[in-house]
Each structure stands twice: as structure tokens, then as C-alpha cells.
């Protein structure tokens, strides 16, 4: 639980008035990389003895896995009874991103649950302040900010502006409580991408990691930035095609699972570093494939996220930069899968060349007839 130790050290730095971005912990010399607001949330980690804290993260992440499954079912329209949900949770714990999140003591499951809970709220009683939690998630770990762009692109302007307000609130609170650390982070640390880790090691399952390993260069430059920009542009165009008409923007229509997962996978692809444990979005992805009646594809995707092929490769020094061609697919399974599924499943039919999809009601009616 190395990341849990980093969170605890961040909380201690806040509580003691220490340098939030000046320390490193564990044998890997890990520094703090999140905004100051996140460090404020980590202060309670200092209140427990370390064994109790690790047990709390273990049990909490296991419960969050079950919650993520529940929210994924709500997103995709699946119905799971309690026994089936428990069985699915037991299986989901073995998915490599979920397993690694628990092993490292990470907060990926918590962030995914926070985002999905906010995006899937429906009904006028449940939607006041909808979008705010998305902004808070972005304030904890910057990458969820892509979901704010998702809300704008899909015409949910009210939710998007609420999300911006939530994000701004986290920045303001961090600046008020930790002015020095906030100035340090937003003017300096946020631009130090190398601070997060080496982009070319197999742990990094982003486009940059894939291209760095394929080209055998630690800094692929334009060879990465241009494909990343093209991926982001394609995702934005796809989301614009699903944009709600103005008359519908004020209603609490169900969230499109394809758009949510397209935003999630695009974030993971274009981010400079997407550690394998960031890919907990495989859980709602599998729920979507099951809900759409693609059991074989769902089984294949589950196998891929369980196989841990990149952990079988040389993983020391710069060996990840010298992999032969036949090991490259084993080193980058997640970005390759995301690119394939984006083209085959998540893009709207006009962009992937498929036939227009029938509304759910029409499809059900056709099945009944």
C-alpha cells in the first residue's frame, strides 16, 4: 500500500505545516502529486495507526468495488440482485486495475464512484447541484476534469458550469488553507509530469507509454502528442453528435453510457501517464458490454483485464524501452483495447460506419413483437 503511505504523509505535512511537495516516502521515493485540496482530505489518515489505516483502505476499496458495480448497472440499465452483485464483486476484485488499486491503497475506485454517482442521478429531487461532485473529483485528481468537457460537449451546460464551480471551490479552499502549497502546485508542480513517474515503463498504459515503448524512446514528443490530439478530437466530435437539444438540457434524462465511457477511455489514453490501476473504468465497460448482449466480447475483455500480460515482461531499468516487436501488444493491452473498442462500440454509428441505433423503447417493442 505504497500510495496509502503517500496519502498519510500528505496529511501529516498539512497537520504539521511541513512542505507538502518537498518530501518523498517508501523505498521508491514517491512524492505528493495531487492538488493541495486532496492533501486536506488526507489529514484523517493520520488519526489511525498504520495497520488500522491499511485495513480501512482494504475494506473500503472492496466496498467501493461493489458500489462501482451498482453504479455501473445503473448507468447501463442492468439489473443485478444482491447475490449476483456480491458474486460479480468477488470476480471484479481480480481485474488487474481493481486488484492493483487495492494493493497500492489507491483512490481510483472512490473517484470513479463519485463521478458515476453524480452523472447517473435522475429525477428532479435528485439533481440539485448535479455536476458539483464531478468538479470535486477534478479538484482531488486533475484528470477527471475531462468529464467537465464531456458535460459541455453533450449540451449539459448547467451541469458543466456547476462542475466548474465545484472544481473552483476546491482550488479556493486549498488556497485559503494552504496558500504556499497552492502557489507551489499551480505555478510549478502541476507542470512537472516527470514527477509522477517514468512514462515509458509498462505500468503506464496510456498512448504515450505505448508509443514510447514502440519507438524505443523515453520522450516520443510529436509521435505521441499528435495521436493524442487526434484521439481527443475524434472523441469530442463523437460527443458533439450525441449533444442534447436545447429543450432537453434542463431535464434529467438518463446519462448515455457510451458517452461516459468514451470520455473515460479518452482520458486514460491521452493522459501522459495512466497507471494500470487507473483503468478501473473497465468495470462499467464490462457492464455495458453485458447490457448490450455482447457476452463473448465481455468475456474476452474480462480476460484481458485479468491476464496481467505486462507484468510478465522484463521490468527493470530501461528494459521496457528495448522490448522486441512481438512483446509490444503484451506491454500495452489496455490502450490497444481502448482504441479498438472506441472504434467498434463507443463511437456513435455515423462515426464508426454502423447503422443508426434504435431507441431503447423501440428496440424493446421490436423484441416483444
Tab-separated table of C-alpha atoms in Angstrom:
chain	number	residue	atom	x	y	z
A	1	UNK	CA	0.000	0.000	0.000
A	2	UNK	CA	2.670	2.467	-1.083
A	3	UNK	CA	0.163	5.087	-2.203
A	4	UNK	CA	-1.619	4.943	1.130
A	5	UNK	CA	1.709	5.867	2.721
A	6	UNK	CA	1.975	8.858	0.379
A	7	UNK	CA	-1.541	9.993	1.319
A	8	UNK	CA	-0.689	9.634	5.009
A	9	UNK	CA	2.499	11.667	4.505
A	10	UNK	CA	0.476	14.386	2.754
A	11	UNK	CA	-1.938	14.516	5.668
A	12	UNK	CA	0.970	14.746	8.107
A	13	UNK	CA	2.532	17.576	6.086
A	14	UNK	CA	-0.725	19.532	6.296
A	15	UNK	CA	-1.199	18.827	10.003
A	16	UNK	CA	2.396	19.753	10.886
A	17	UNK	CA	2.776	22.672	8.485
A	18	UNK	CA	5.530	20.888	6.550
A	19	UNK	CA	6.492	21.184	2.879
A	20	UNK	CA	3.729	19.343	1.041
A	21	UNK	CA	5.730	18.881	-2.169
A	22	UNK	CA	9.191	18.547	-0.668
A	23	UNK	CA	9.087	15.025	0.779
A	24	UNK	CA	9.389	11.506	-0.619
A	25	UNK	CA	8.338	8.275	1.088
A	26	UNK	CA	8.730	4.498	0.631
A	27	UNK	CA	11.673	2.740	-0.987
A	28	UNK	CA	10.538	4.150	-4.357
A	29	UNK	CA	10.870	7.744	-3.080
A	30	UNK	CA	7.316	8.691	-4.041
A	31	UNK	CA	6.354	12.392	-3.769
A	32	UNK	CA	2.987	14.101	-3.421
A	33	UNK	CA	1.420	14.748	-6.831
A	34	UNK	CA	-2.197	15.762	-6.110
A	35	UNK	CA	-3.524	19.326	-5.603
A	36	UNK	CA	-3.499	20.804	-2.071
A	37	UNK	CA	-7.239	20.155	-1.679
A	38	UNK	CA	-6.568	16.411	-1.803
A	39	UNK	CA	-3.977	16.755	0.950
A	40	UNK	CA	-6.627	18.346	3.172
A	41	UNK	CA	-8.822	15.274	2.676
A	42	UNK	CA	-5.916	13.019	3.671
A	43	UNK	CA	-5.480	14.565	7.134
A	44	UNK	CA	-7.798	11.926	8.749
A	45	UNK	CA	-5.380	9.212	7.556
A	46	UNK	CA	-3.040	10.414	10.315
A	47	UNK	CA	-5.596	9.649	13.014
A	48	UNK	CA	-5.269	5.851	12.725
A	49	UNK	CA	-2.329	3.526	13.410
A	50	UNK	CA	-0.815	2.333	10.142
A	51	UNK	CA	-2.160	-1.268	10.345
A	52	UNK	CA	-5.675	0.056	11.009
A	53	UNK	CA	-5.330	2.532	8.126
A	54	UNK	CA	-4.299	-0.224	5.720
A	55	UNK	CA	-7.219	-2.385	6.851
A	56	UNK	CA	-9.559	0.579	6.340
A	57	UNK	CA	-8.303	1.063	2.782
A	58	UNK	CA	-8.630	-2.666	2.106
A	59	UNK	CA	-12.208	-2.917	3.314
A	60	UNK	CA	-13.141	0.482	1.895
A	61	UNK	CA	-11.873	-0.320	-1.603
A	62	UNK	CA	-13.654	-3.678	-1.534
A	63	UNK	CA	-16.908	-1.926	-0.648
A	64	UNK	CA	-16.244	0.716	-3.320
A	65	UNK	CA	-15.820	-2.050	-5.894
A	66	UNK	CA	-19.338	-3.252	-5.073
A	67	UNK	CA	-20.621	0.324	-5.247
A	68	UNK	CA	-18.936	0.852	-8.624
A	69	UNK	CA	-20.667	-2.266	-9.920
A	70	UNK	CA	-24.015	-0.981	-8.644
A	71	UNK	CA	-23.480	2.421	-10.281
A	72	UNK	CA	-22.306	0.736	-13.494
A	73	UNK	CA	-25.548	-1.222	-13.582
A	74	UNK	CA	-27.491	1.986	-13.026
A	75	UNK	CA	-25.572	3.619	-15.874
A	76	UNK	CA	-26.161	0.773	-18.324
A	77	UNK	CA	-29.644	-0.318	-17.259
A	78	UNK	CA	-28.552	-3.715	-15.939
A	79	UNK	CA	-30.457	-5.224	-13.023
A	80	UNK	CA	-28.472	-7.295	-10.539
A	81	UNK	CA	-29.941	-8.877	-7.435
A	82	UNK	CA	-27.898	-8.747	-4.239
A	83	UNK	CA	-26.450	-12.291	-4.536
A	84	UNK	CA	-25.411	-11.633	-8.131
A	85	UNK	CA	-23.889	-8.298	-7.151
A	86	UNK	CA	-21.826	-9.995	-4.436
A	87	UNK	CA	-20.632	-12.653	-6.894
A	88	UNK	CA	-19.794	-10.029	-9.507
A	89	UNK	CA	-17.858	-8.049	-6.887
A	90	UNK	CA	-15.841	-11.134	-5.945
A	91	UNK	CA	-14.919	-11.597	-9.614
A	92	UNK	CA	-14.259	-7.890	-10.222
A	93	UNK	CA	-11.687	-7.842	-7.423
A	94	UNK	CA	-9.441	-9.962	-9.667
A	95	UNK	CA	-9.498	-7.492	-12.532
A	96	UNK	CA	-5.938	-6.168	-12.585
A	97	UNK	CA	-6.839	-2.437	-12.254
A	98	UNK	CA	-9.119	-3.146	-9.280
A	99	UNK	CA	-6.645	-5.557	-7.687
A	100	UNK	CA	-3.764	-3.098	-8.078
A	101	UNK	CA	-5.872	-0.267	-6.654
A	102	UNK	CA	-6.343	-2.363	-3.522
A	103	UNK	CA	-2.696	-3.476	-3.396
A	104	UNK	CA	-1.396	0.104	-3.717
A	105	UNK	CA	-4.095	1.573	-1.462
A	106	UNK	CA	-5.205	3.953	-4.211
A	107	UNK	CA	-8.323	6.166	-4.524
A	108	UNK	CA	-9.269	5.306	-8.116
A	109	UNK	CA	-12.423	3.418	-7.127
A	110	UNK	CA	-13.570	6.306	-4.938
A	111	UNK	CA	-13.155	8.822	-7.759
A	112	UNK	CA	-14.932	6.603	-10.303
A	113	UNK	CA	-17.831	6.118	-7.874
A	114	UNK	CA	-18.035	9.850	-7.170
A	115	UNK	CA	-18.204	10.646	-10.887
A	116	UNK	CA	-20.707	7.913	-11.781
A	117	UNK	CA	-22.937	8.723	-8.814
A	118	UNK	CA	-23.124	12.338	-9.940
A	119	UNK	CA	-23.634	11.608	-13.636
A	120	UNK	CA	-26.340	8.972	-13.143
A	121	UNK	CA	-28.584	10.895	-10.764
A	122	UNK	CA	-32.056	11.334	-12.272
A	123	UNK	CA	-35.359	12.859	-11.228
A	124	UNK	CA	-35.886	16.430	-10.141
A	125	UNK	CA	-35.499	15.561	-6.446
A	126	UNK	CA	-32.035	14.082	-7.009
A	127	UNK	CA	-30.470	16.554	-9.418
A	128	UNK	CA	-29.909	19.827	-7.496
A	129	UNK	CA	-26.228	20.573	-7.698
A	130	UNK	CA	-25.692	17.840	-10.282
A	131	UNK	CA	-22.167	18.138	-11.649
A	132	UNK	CA	-20.670	19.511	-8.431
A	133	UNK	CA	-19.242	16.145	-7.410
A	134	UNK	CA	-17.569	15.830	-10.820
A	135	UNK	CA	-15.831	19.136	-10.132
A	136	UNK	CA	-14.762	17.940	-6.684
A	137	UNK	CA	-13.289	14.791	-8.257
A	138	UNK	CA	-11.302	17.013	-10.628
A	139	UNK	CA	-10.092	19.013	-7.633
A	140	UNK	CA	-8.761	15.847	-5.991
A	141	UNK	CA	-7.029	14.416	-9.049
A	142	UNK	CA	-6.933	16.608	-12.141
A	143	UNK	CA	-7.727	14.016	-14.829
A	144	UNK	CA	-11.488	13.868	-14.035
A	145	UNK	CA	-11.665	17.417	-15.435
A	146	UNK	CA	-12.237	15.765	-18.827
A	147	UNK	CA	-15.742	14.934	-17.606
A	148	UNK	CA	-16.433	18.664	-17.319
A	149	UNK	CA	-15.596	18.951	-21.029
A	150	UNK	CA	-17.850	15.933	-21.603
A	151	UNK	CA	-20.774	17.760	-19.990
A	152	UNK	CA	-20.212	20.844	-22.153
A	153	UNK	CA	-19.849	18.832	-25.350
A	154	UNK	CA	-23.060	16.896	-24.728
A	155	UNK	CA	-25.055	20.069	-24.115
A	156	UNK	CA	-25.450	19.724	-20.350
A	157	UNK	CA	-24.359	23.295	-19.764
A	158	UNK	CA	-25.951	23.715	-16.341
A	159	UNK	CA	-24.223	20.593	-15.006
A	160	UNK	CA	-20.946	21.637	-16.634
A	161	UNK	CA	-20.971	25.089	-15.029
A	162	UNK	CA	-21.874	23.508	-11.697
A	163	UNK	CA	-18.897	21.161	-12.120
A	164	UNK	CA	-16.651	24.147	-12.848
A	165	UNK	CA	-17.938	25.773	-9.671
A	166	UNK	CA	-17.151	22.598	-7.731
A	167	UNK	CA	-13.611	22.499	-9.114
A	168	UNK	CA	-13.089	26.215	-8.407
A	169	UNK	CA	-14.300	25.649	-4.832
A	170	UNK	CA	-11.609	23.024	-4.257
A	171	UNK	CA	-8.912	25.337	-5.635
A	172	UNK	CA	-10.155	28.217	-3.475
A	173	UNK	CA	-10.335	26.100	-0.320
A	174	UNK	CA	-6.831	24.790	-0.934
A	175	UNK	CA	-5.545	28.335	-1.456
A	176	UNK	CA	-7.193	29.604	1.729
A	177	UNK	CA	-5.887	26.803	3.959
A	178	UNK	CA	-2.568	26.115	2.203
A	179	UNK	CA	-1.604	29.290	0.326
A	180	UNK	CA	2.082	28.418	-0.011
A	181	UNK	CA	1.473	24.865	-1.212
A	182	UNK	CA	-1.225	26.096	-3.606
A	183	UNK	CA	1.097	28.654	-5.176
A	184	UNK	CA	3.797	25.990	-5.463
A	185	UNK	CA	1.465	23.435	-7.057
A	186	UNK	CA	-0.416	25.628	-9.556
A	187	UNK	CA	2.640	27.575	-10.743
A	188	UNK	CA	5.230	24.792	-10.734
A	189	UNK	CA	4.396	21.250	-9.683
A	190	UNK	CA	1.407	20.820	-11.999
A	191	UNK	CA	3.759	21.130	-14.993
A	192	UNK	CA	6.273	18.564	-13.703
A	193	UNK	CA	4.858	15.481	-15.436
A	194	UNK	CA	8.071	13.566	-14.783
A	195	UNK	CA	7.339	13.906	-11.076
A	196	UNK	CA	4.564	11.340	-11.437
A	197	UNK	CA	6.907	8.665	-12.802
A	198	UNK	CA	8.635	7.343	-15.907
A	199	UNK	CA	6.226	7.428	-18.833
A	200	UNK	CA	7.803	4.540	-20.723
A	201	UNK	CA	7.567	1.747	-18.142
A	202	UNK	CA	4.908	-0.915	-18.723
A	203	UNK	CA	2.912	0.295	-15.712
A	204	UNK	CA	1.929	3.278	-17.876
A	205	UNK	CA	-0.951	2.146	-20.091
A	206	UNK	CA	-1.511	5.447	-21.894
A	207	UNK	CA	-0.859	6.312	-25.529
A	208	UNK	CA	2.401	7.950	-24.521
A	209	UNK	CA	3.569	4.784	-22.797
A	210	UNK	CA	2.610	2.659	-25.796
A	211	UNK	CA	4.365	4.937	-28.308
A	212	UNK	CA	7.462	5.376	-26.129
A	213	UNK	CA	7.907	1.604	-25.935
A	214	UNK	CA	7.207	1.056	-29.646
A	215	UNK	CA	9.630	3.781	-30.744
A	216	UNK	CA	12.192	2.838	-28.064
A	217	UNK	CA	12.469	6.441	-26.874
A	218	UNK	CA	11.775	7.838	-23.428
A	219	UNK	CA	10.341	11.096	-24.835
A	220	UNK	CA	8.312	10.417	-28.005
A	221	UNK	CA	7.377	14.111	-28.426
A	222	UNK	CA	5.215	14.712	-31.521
A	223	UNK	CA	4.994	10.989	-32.137
A	224	UNK	CA	2.783	10.932	-29.048
A	225	UNK	CA	1.215	14.406	-28.900
A	226	UNK	CA	-0.225	14.269	-32.435
A	227	UNK	CA	-2.022	10.913	-31.992
A	228	UNK	CA	-3.220	12.061	-28.571
A	229	UNK	CA	-4.643	15.253	-30.092
A	230	UNK	CA	-6.317	13.239	-32.862
A	231	UNK	CA	-7.829	10.881	-30.296
A	232	UNK	CA	-9.187	13.796	-28.266
A	233	UNK	CA	-10.598	15.459	-31.407
A	234	UNK	CA	-12.332	12.247	-32.506
A	235	UNK	CA	-13.869	11.804	-29.050
A	236	UNK	CA	-15.035	15.434	-28.990
A	237	UNK	CA	-16.641	15.039	-32.427
A	238	UNK	CA	-18.397	11.886	-31.272
A	239	UNK	CA	-19.724	13.569	-28.138
A	240	UNK	CA	-20.983	16.523	-30.190
A	241	UNK	CA	-23.035	14.072	-32.254
A	242	UNK	CA	-24.793	12.978	-29.066
A	243	UNK	CA	-25.408	16.551	-27.919
A	244	UNK	CA	-28.832	17.084	-26.370
A	245	UNK	CA	-31.228	19.529	-27.998
A	246	UNK	CA	-31.670	22.803	-26.059
A	247	UNK	CA	-35.158	21.835	-24.890
A	248	UNK	CA	-33.797	18.730	-23.207
A	249	UNK	CA	-30.851	20.264	-21.385
A	250	UNK	CA	-32.924	21.249	-18.375
A	251	UNK	CA	-34.373	17.749	-17.907
A	252	UNK	CA	-32.836	14.878	-16.031
A	253	UNK	CA	-32.591	12.462	-18.961
A	254	UNK	CA	-30.653	9.247	-18.379
A	255	UNK	CA	-26.931	9.538	-18.981
A	256	UNK	CA	-25.643	7.902	-22.156
A	257	UNK	CA	-23.249	5.119	-21.066
A	258	UNK	CA	-21.406	5.229	-24.387
A	259	UNK	CA	-20.563	8.903	-23.899
A	260	UNK	CA	-19.419	8.420	-20.313
A	261	UNK	CA	-17.141	5.527	-21.216
A	262	UNK	CA	-15.865	7.331	-24.290
A	263	UNK	CA	-14.864	10.240	-22.040
A	264	UNK	CA	-13.267	7.870	-19.508
A	265	UNK	CA	-11.252	5.879	-22.045
A	266	UNK	CA	-10.210	9.053	-23.875
A	267	UNK	CA	-8.919	10.457	-20.584
A	268	UNK	CA	-6.902	7.313	-19.951
A	269	UNK	CA	-5.497	7.334	-23.487
A	270	UNK	CA	-4.450	10.976	-23.779
A	271	UNK	CA	-3.185	11.451	-20.228
A	272	UNK	CA	0.639	11.480	-20.196
A	273	UNK	CA	0.576	8.757	-17.565
A	274	UNK	CA	-2.274	6.313	-16.903
A	275	UNK	CA	-1.038	3.695	-14.492
A	276	UNK	CA	-2.689	0.316	-14.903
A	277	UNK	CA	-4.678	0.838	-11.698
A	278	UNK	CA	-6.278	3.934	-13.217
A	279	UNK	CA	-8.205	1.642	-15.587
A	280	UNK	CA	-10.900	0.745	-13.032
A	281	UNK	CA	-13.307	2.063	-15.682
A	282	UNK	CA	-13.098	-1.491	-17.044
A	283	UNK	CA	-15.900	-2.285	-14.572
A	284	UNK	CA	-18.578	-0.057	-16.190
A	285	UNK	CA	-17.166	-1.034	-19.597
A	286	UNK	CA	-17.869	-4.697	-18.872
A	287	UNK	CA	-21.325	-3.797	-17.567
A	288	UNK	CA	-22.078	-2.002	-20.839
A	289	UNK	CA	-20.977	-4.970	-22.959
A	290	UNK	CA	-23.151	-7.326	-20.902
A	291	UNK	CA	-26.121	-4.933	-21.059
A	292	UNK	CA	-25.822	-4.730	-24.845
A	293	UNK	CA	-25.881	-8.507	-25.205
A	294	UNK	CA	-22.202	-8.994	-26.075
A	295	UNK	CA	-21.269	-11.817	-23.668
A	296	UNK	CA	-18.354	-13.153	-25.729
A	297	UNK	CA	-16.791	-9.730	-26.120
A	298	UNK	CA	-17.364	-9.053	-22.409
A	299	UNK	CA	-15.641	-12.338	-21.526
A	300	UNK	CA	-12.690	-11.511	-23.795
A	301	UNK	CA	-12.334	-8.043	-22.265
A	302	UNK	CA	-12.534	-9.519	-18.755
A	303	UNK	CA	-9.777	-11.997	-19.627
A	304	UNK	CA	-7.599	-9.190	-20.983
A	305	UNK	CA	-8.036	-7.133	-17.797
A	306	UNK	CA	-7.223	-10.206	-15.703
A	307	UNK	CA	-4.289	-11.611	-17.688
A	308	UNK	CA	-1.636	-9.147	-16.409
A	309	UNK	CA	0.459	-9.700	-19.543
A	310	UNK	CA	2.668	-6.640	-18.998
A	311	UNK	CA	3.779	-7.937	-15.603
A	312	UNK	CA	5.295	-10.966	-17.381
A	313	UNK	CA	7.765	-8.796	-19.309
A	314	UNK	CA	11.210	-7.565	-18.187
A	315	UNK	CA	10.534	-4.841	-15.662
A	316	UNK	CA	13.845	-3.430	-14.519
A	317	UNK	CA	15.906	-0.412	-15.518
A	318	UNK	CA	15.304	0.651	-19.122
A	319	UNK	CA	14.406	-2.843	-20.380
A	320	UNK	CA	10.860	-1.612	-21.133
A	321	UNK	CA	12.380	0.579	-23.851
A	322	UNK	CA	14.037	-2.408	-25.534
A	323	UNK	CA	11.123	-4.786	-25.963
A	324	UNK	CA	11.019	-6.732	-29.269
A	325	UNK	CA	8.065	-6.234	-31.602
A	326	UNK	CA	6.240	-9.380	-30.521
A	327	UNK	CA	6.163	-8.236	-26.886
A	328	UNK	CA	4.661	-4.825	-27.680
A	329	UNK	CA	0.988	-5.993	-27.621
A	330	UNK	CA	1.668	-7.712	-24.296
A	331	UNK	CA	3.149	-4.471	-22.937
A	332	UNK	CA	0.213	-2.215	-23.936
A	333	UNK	CA	-3.022	-4.232	-23.791
A	334	UNK	CA	-5.202	-1.512	-22.280
A	335	UNK	CA	-4.596	1.335	-24.758
A	336	UNK	CA	-4.829	-1.092	-27.711
A	337	UNK	CA	-8.137	-2.413	-26.392
A	338	UNK	CA	-9.442	1.104	-25.724
A	339	UNK	CA	-8.639	2.208	-29.280
A	340	UNK	CA	-10.373	-0.854	-30.728
A	341	UNK	CA	-13.480	-0.603	-28.544
A	342	UNK	CA	-13.776	3.137	-29.157
A	343	UNK	CA	-13.993	2.465	-32.894
A	344	UNK	CA	-16.237	-0.613	-32.656
A	345	UNK	CA	-18.505	0.061	-29.687
A	346	UNK	CA	-18.363	3.524	-28.154
A	347	UNK	CA	-18.396	5.885	-31.153
A	348	UNK	CA	-21.856	6.836	-32.498
A	349	UNK	CA	-22.882	4.834	-35.620
A	350	UNK	CA	-22.238	7.744	-38.060
A	351	UNK	CA	-18.567	7.830	-36.996
A	352	UNK	CA	-17.954	4.091	-36.901
A	353	UNK	CA	-19.939	3.342	-40.047
A	354	UNK	CA	-22.708	1.356	-38.383
A	355	UNK	CA	-26.458	1.540	-38.719
A	356	UNK	CA	-28.314	4.036	-36.538
A	357	UNK	CA	-29.245	2.624	-33.156
A	358	UNK	CA	-32.898	2.254	-32.260
A	359	UNK	CA	-34.161	3.960	-29.124
A	360	UNK	CA	-34.456	1.596	-26.189
A	361	UNK	CA	-38.246	1.668	-26.276
A	362	UNK	CA	-38.368	0.829	-29.993
A	363	UNK	CA	-35.834	-1.949	-29.577
A	364	UNK	CA	-37.829	-3.484	-26.724
A	365	UNK	CA	-41.041	-3.217	-28.682
A	366	UNK	CA	-39.438	-4.958	-31.673
A	367	UNK	CA	-38.219	-7.739	-29.422
A	368	UNK	CA	-41.674	-8.220	-27.962
A	369	UNK	CA	-43.231	-8.447	-31.421
